């Protein structure tokens, strides 16, 4: 499998985030509600995507290889998952059905690393609504989302 330099940096950031999580577990709660946990996971996925997109935009400006944007009726799987998780977490918190679960220090480390690995794995995929499908598009940063096809 061949990875670009930015992908190698991102892959290296996964165990680095695990080390940071391990060193800071004293600040993490021993028990957390499912709603808050869902919010935390979703924020990690969205922040990881934001950092990646900013990196790619900065790289493209330096390289002056801006590909023209094209219009499509699709959404990034990573952004969709993160946004859906935020909404679901807020609904759980607001509804009062939140249930606390225990997570030890090792659990937090695994959770952070698994979330970041999931974000990396789904970063190149988009969802198209009609016909419904998930497809790979490595350059979907240049897609302008439209509800209707032009």
PDB file of C-alpha atoms in Angstrom:
ATOM      1  CA  UNK A   1       0.000   0.000   0.000  1.00  0.00           C
ATOM      2  CA  UNK A   2       1.416   3.382  -1.028  1.00  0.00           C
ATOM      3  CA  UNK A   3       0.797   6.396   1.224  1.00  0.00           C
ATOM      4  CA  UNK A   4       1.429  10.068   0.455  1.00  0.00           C
ATOM      5  CA  UNK A   5       3.526  12.078   2.915  1.00  0.00           C
ATOM      6  CA  UNK A   6       0.410  13.703   4.414  1.00  0.00           C
ATOM      7  CA  UNK A   7      -1.126  10.260   4.947  1.00  0.00           C
ATOM      8  CA  UNK A   8       2.051   9.060   6.656  1.00  0.00           C
ATOM      9  CA  UNK A   9       1.936  12.071   8.971  1.00  0.00           C
ATOM     10  CA  UNK A  10      -1.701  11.353   9.764  1.00  0.00           C
ATOM     11  CA  UNK A  11      -0.984   7.680  10.412  1.00  0.00           C
ATOM     12  CA  UNK A  12       1.843   8.687  12.766  1.00  0.00           C
ATOM     13  CA  UNK A  13      -0.535  11.056  14.567  1.00  0.00           C
ATOM     14  CA  UNK A  14      -2.764   8.134  15.626  1.00  0.00           C
ATOM     15  CA  UNK A  15      -0.256   6.512  18.024  1.00  0.00           C
ATOM     16  CA  UNK A  16       0.952  10.009  19.002  1.00  0.00           C
ATOM     17  CA  UNK A  17      -2.600  10.882  20.046  1.00  0.00           C
ATOM     18  CA  UNK A  18      -2.713   7.600  21.959  1.00  0.00           C
ATOM     19  CA  UNK A  19       0.436   8.573  23.857  1.00  0.00           C
ATOM     20  CA  UNK A  20      -0.995  12.017  24.634  1.00  0.00           C
ATOM     21  CA  UNK A  21      -4.236  10.390  25.789  1.00  0.00           C
ATOM     22  CA  UNK A  22      -2.277   8.009  28.026  1.00  0.00           C
ATOM     23  CA  UNK A  23      -0.266  10.866  29.553  1.00  0.00           C
ATOM     24  CA  UNK A  24      -3.414  12.914  30.214  1.00  0.00           C
ATOM     25  CA  UNK A  25      -5.814  10.196  31.400  1.00  0.00           C
ATOM     26  CA  UNK A  26      -5.817  11.713  34.872  1.00  0.00           C
ATOM     27  CA  UNK A  27      -7.919  14.528  33.368  1.00  0.00           C
ATOM     28  CA  UNK A  28     -10.432  12.104  31.826  1.00  0.00           C
ATOM     29  CA  UNK A  29     -13.475  10.991  33.841  1.00  0.00           C
ATOM     30  CA  UNK A  30     -13.726   7.420  35.132  1.00  0.00           C
ATOM     31  CA  UNK A  31     -17.365   7.284  33.980  1.00  0.00           C
ATOM     32  CA  UNK A  32     -19.010   9.241  31.184  1.00  0.00           C
ATOM     33  CA  UNK A  33     -22.518   9.420  29.804  1.00  0.00           C
ATOM     34  CA  UNK A  34     -23.185   7.928  26.394  1.00  0.00           C
ATOM     35  CA  UNK A  35     -24.310  11.317  25.054  1.00  0.00           C
ATOM     36  CA  UNK A  36     -21.076  13.027  26.118  1.00  0.00           C
ATOM     37  CA  UNK A  37     -19.018  10.108  24.846  1.00  0.00           C
ATOM     38  CA  UNK A  38     -20.750  10.312  21.462  1.00  0.00           C
ATOM     39  CA  UNK A  39     -20.088  14.059  21.382  1.00  0.00           C
ATOM     40  CA  UNK A  40     -16.393  13.517  22.200  1.00  0.00           C
ATOM     41  CA  UNK A  41     -15.942  10.863  19.516  1.00  0.00           C
ATOM     42  CA  UNK A  42     -17.719  13.006  16.929  1.00  0.00           C
ATOM     43  CA  UNK A  43     -15.621  16.060  17.778  1.00  0.00           C
ATOM     44  CA  UNK A  44     -12.423  14.017  17.373  1.00  0.00           C
ATOM     45  CA  UNK A  45     -13.544  12.827  13.927  1.00  0.00           C
ATOM     46  CA  UNK A  46     -14.525  16.350  12.828  1.00  0.00           C
ATOM     47  CA  UNK A  47     -11.330  17.940  14.176  1.00  0.00           C
ATOM     48  CA  UNK A  48      -9.194  15.302  12.485  1.00  0.00           C
ATOM     49  CA  UNK A  49     -10.948  16.031   9.169  1.00  0.00           C
ATOM     50  CA  UNK A  50     -10.588  19.792   9.667  1.00  0.00           C
ATOM     51  CA  UNK A  51      -6.847  19.532  10.332  1.00  0.00           C
ATOM     52  CA  UNK A  52      -6.447  17.282   7.273  1.00  0.00           C
ATOM     53  CA  UNK A  53      -8.427  19.665   5.041  1.00  0.00           C
ATOM     54  CA  UNK A  54      -6.438  22.692   6.247  1.00  0.00           C
ATOM     55  CA  UNK A  55      -3.203  20.776   5.603  1.00  0.00           C
ATOM     56  CA  UNK A  56      -4.346  19.882   2.070  1.00  0.00           C
ATOM     57  CA  UNK A  57      -5.447  23.444   1.333  1.00  0.00           C
ATOM     58  CA  UNK A  58      -2.108  24.846   2.531  1.00  0.00           C
ATOM     59  CA  UNK A  59      -0.216  22.244   0.490  1.00  0.00           C
ATOM     60  CA  UNK A  60      -2.187  23.065  -2.646  1.00  0.00           C
ATOM     61  CA  UNK A  61      -1.506  26.768  -2.256  1.00  0.00           C
ATOM     62  CA  UNK A  62       2.211  26.136  -1.931  1.00  0.00           C
ATOM     63  CA  UNK A  63       2.232  23.751  -4.886  1.00  0.00           C
ATOM     64  CA  UNK A  64      -0.084  25.997  -6.922  1.00  0.00           C
ATOM     65  CA  UNK A  65      -1.908  22.942  -8.232  1.00  0.00           C
ATOM     66  CA  UNK A  66      -5.448  23.978  -7.417  1.00  0.00           C
ATOM     67  CA  UNK A  67      -7.734  21.724  -9.349  1.00  0.00           C
ATOM     68  CA  UNK A  68     -10.972  23.376 -10.404  1.00  0.00           C
ATOM     69  CA  UNK A  69     -13.916  22.692  -8.138  1.00  0.00           C
ATOM     70  CA  UNK A  70     -16.730  20.641  -9.576  1.00  0.00           C
ATOM     71  CA  UNK A  71     -20.344  20.415  -8.452  1.00  0.00           C
ATOM     72  CA  UNK A  72     -21.736  17.169  -7.111  1.00  0.00           C
ATOM     73  CA  UNK A  73     -24.607  15.927  -5.037  1.00  0.00           C
ATOM     74  CA  UNK A  74     -22.667  14.114  -2.336  1.00  0.00           C
ATOM     75  CA  UNK A  75     -21.391  14.505   1.209  1.00  0.00           C
ATOM     76  CA  UNK A  76     -18.190  13.422   2.897  1.00  0.00           C
ATOM     77  CA  UNK A  77     -18.746  10.273   4.985  1.00  0.00           C
ATOM     78  CA  UNK A  78     -16.424  11.580   7.700  1.00  0.00           C
ATOM     79  CA  UNK A  79     -18.299  14.883   8.036  1.00  0.00           C
ATOM     80  CA  UNK A  80     -21.664  13.131   7.878  1.00  0.00           C
ATOM     81  CA  UNK A  81     -20.663  10.671  10.610  1.00  0.00           C
ATOM     82  CA  UNK A  82     -19.264  13.435  12.831  1.00  0.00           C
ATOM     83  CA  UNK A  83     -22.270  15.710  12.398  1.00  0.00           C
ATOM     84  CA  UNK A  84     -24.726  12.858  12.962  1.00  0.00           C
ATOM     85  CA  UNK A  85     -22.839  11.892  16.129  1.00  0.00           C
ATOM     86  CA  UNK A  86     -23.023  15.478  17.421  1.00  0.00           C
ATOM     87  CA  UNK A  87     -26.783  15.619  16.810  1.00  0.00           C
ATOM     88  CA  UNK A  88     -27.351  12.178  18.356  1.00  0.00           C
ATOM     89  CA  UNK A  89     -25.221  13.071  21.385  1.00  0.00           C
ATOM     90  CA  UNK A  90     -27.185  16.290  21.918  1.00  0.00           C
ATOM     91  CA  UNK A  91     -30.489  14.423  21.583  1.00  0.00           C
ATOM     92  CA  UNK A  92     -29.364  11.849  24.157  1.00  0.00           C
ATOM     93  CA  UNK A  93     -28.218  14.579  26.549  1.00  0.00           C
ATOM     94  CA  UNK A  94     -31.392  16.614  26.079  1.00  0.00           C
ATOM     95  CA  UNK A  95     -33.768  13.693  26.403  1.00  0.00           C
ATOM     96  CA  UNK A  96     -32.519  12.546  29.766  1.00  0.00           C
ATOM     97  CA  UNK A  97     -31.878   8.969  28.613  1.00  0.00           C
ATOM     98  CA  UNK A  98     -28.139   9.361  29.076  1.00  0.00           C
ATOM     99  CA  UNK A  99     -26.524   6.382  30.821  1.00  0.00           C
ATOM    100  CA  UNK A 100     -23.048   6.518  32.369  1.00  0.00           C
ATOM    101  CA  UNK A 101     -20.471   3.889  31.461  1.00  0.00           C
ATOM    102  CA  UNK A 102     -17.064   3.260  33.041  1.00  0.00           C
ATOM    103  CA  UNK A 103     -13.961   3.743  30.958  1.00  0.00           C
ATOM    104  CA  UNK A 104     -10.511   3.197  32.430  1.00  0.00           C
ATOM    105  CA  UNK A 105      -7.281   4.833  31.262  1.00  0.00           C
ATOM    106  CA  UNK A 106      -6.540   2.080  28.725  1.00  0.00           C
ATOM    107  CA  UNK A 107     -10.105   2.363  27.418  1.00  0.00           C
ATOM    108  CA  UNK A 108      -9.646   6.078  26.730  1.00  0.00           C
ATOM    109  CA  UNK A 109      -6.410   5.408  24.847  1.00  0.00           C
ATOM    110  CA  UNK A 110      -8.046   2.700  22.737  1.00  0.00           C
ATOM    111  CA  UNK A 111     -11.084   4.912  22.131  1.00  0.00           C
ATOM    112  CA  UNK A 112      -8.989   7.868  20.921  1.00  0.00           C
ATOM    113  CA  UNK A 113      -6.828   5.714  18.658  1.00  0.00           C
ATOM    114  CA  UNK A 114      -9.779   3.712  17.269  1.00  0.00           C
ATOM    115  CA  UNK A 115     -11.686   6.928  16.541  1.00  0.00           C
ATOM    116  CA  UNK A 116      -8.730   8.436  14.705  1.00  0.00           C
ATOM    117  CA  UNK A 117      -8.096   5.198  12.788  1.00  0.00           C
ATOM    118  CA  UNK A 118     -11.760   5.175  11.739  1.00  0.00           C
ATOM    119  CA  UNK A 119     -11.487   8.796  10.597  1.00  0.00           C
ATOM    120  CA  UNK A 120      -8.423   7.912   8.544  1.00  0.00           C
ATOM    121  CA  UNK A 121     -10.118   4.864   7.020  1.00  0.00           C
ATOM    122  CA  UNK A 122     -13.232   6.782   5.869  1.00  0.00           C
ATOM    123  CA  UNK A 123     -11.545  10.032   4.800  1.00  0.00           C
ATOM    124  CA  UNK A 124     -11.732   9.392   1.061  1.00  0.00           C
ATOM    125  CA  UNK A 125     -15.383   8.330   0.837  1.00  0.00           C
ATOM    126  CA  UNK A 126     -18.510  10.291  -0.078  1.00  0.00           C
ATOM    127  CA  UNK A 127     -22.216   9.480   0.117  1.00  0.00           C
ATOM    128  CA  UNK A 128     -24.377  10.064  -2.942  1.00  0.00           C
ATOM    129  CA  UNK A 129     -28.147  10.148  -2.328  1.00  0.00           C
ATOM    130  CA  UNK A 130     -29.479   9.280  -5.798  1.00  0.00           C
ATOM    131  CA  UNK A 131     -28.773   6.545  -6.547  1.00  0.00           C
ATOM    132  CA  UNK A 132     -27.768   5.886  -2.945  1.00  0.00           C
ATOM    133  CA  UNK A 133     -24.190   4.712  -2.759  1.00  0.00           C
ATOM    134  CA  UNK A 134     -20.907   5.272  -1.015  1.00  0.00           C
ATOM    135  CA  UNK A 135     -17.970   5.771  -3.335  1.00  0.00           C
ATOM    136  CA  UNK A 136     -14.328   6.652  -3.038  1.00  0.00           C
ATOM    137  CA  UNK A 137     -13.236  10.132  -4.131  1.00  0.00           C
ATOM    138  CA  UNK A 138      -9.720  11.001  -2.975  1.00  0.00           C
ATOM    139  CA  UNK A 139     -10.140  14.601  -4.179  1.00  0.00           C
ATOM    140  CA  UNK A 140     -13.552  15.436  -2.706  1.00  0.00           C
ATOM    141  CA  UNK A 141     -12.123  18.555  -1.078  1.00  0.00           C
ATOM    142  CA  UNK A 142     -12.705  20.188  -4.484  1.00  0.00           C
ATOM    143  CA  UNK A 143     -16.390  19.263  -4.652  1.00  0.00           C
ATOM    144  CA  UNK A 144     -18.993  21.972  -4.152  1.00  0.00           C
ATOM    145  CA  UNK A 145     -22.008  20.331  -2.528  1.00  0.00           C
ATOM    146  CA  UNK A 146     -25.430  21.010  -4.083  1.00  0.00           C
ATOM    147  CA  UNK A 147     -28.831  19.678  -2.965  1.00  0.00           C
ATOM    148  CA  UNK A 148     -29.925  19.562  -6.591  1.00  0.00           C
ATOM    149  CA  UNK A 149     -27.889  18.870  -9.660  1.00  0.00           C
ATOM    150  CA  UNK A 150     -27.277  22.025 -11.733  1.00  0.00           C
TER     151      UNK A 150
END
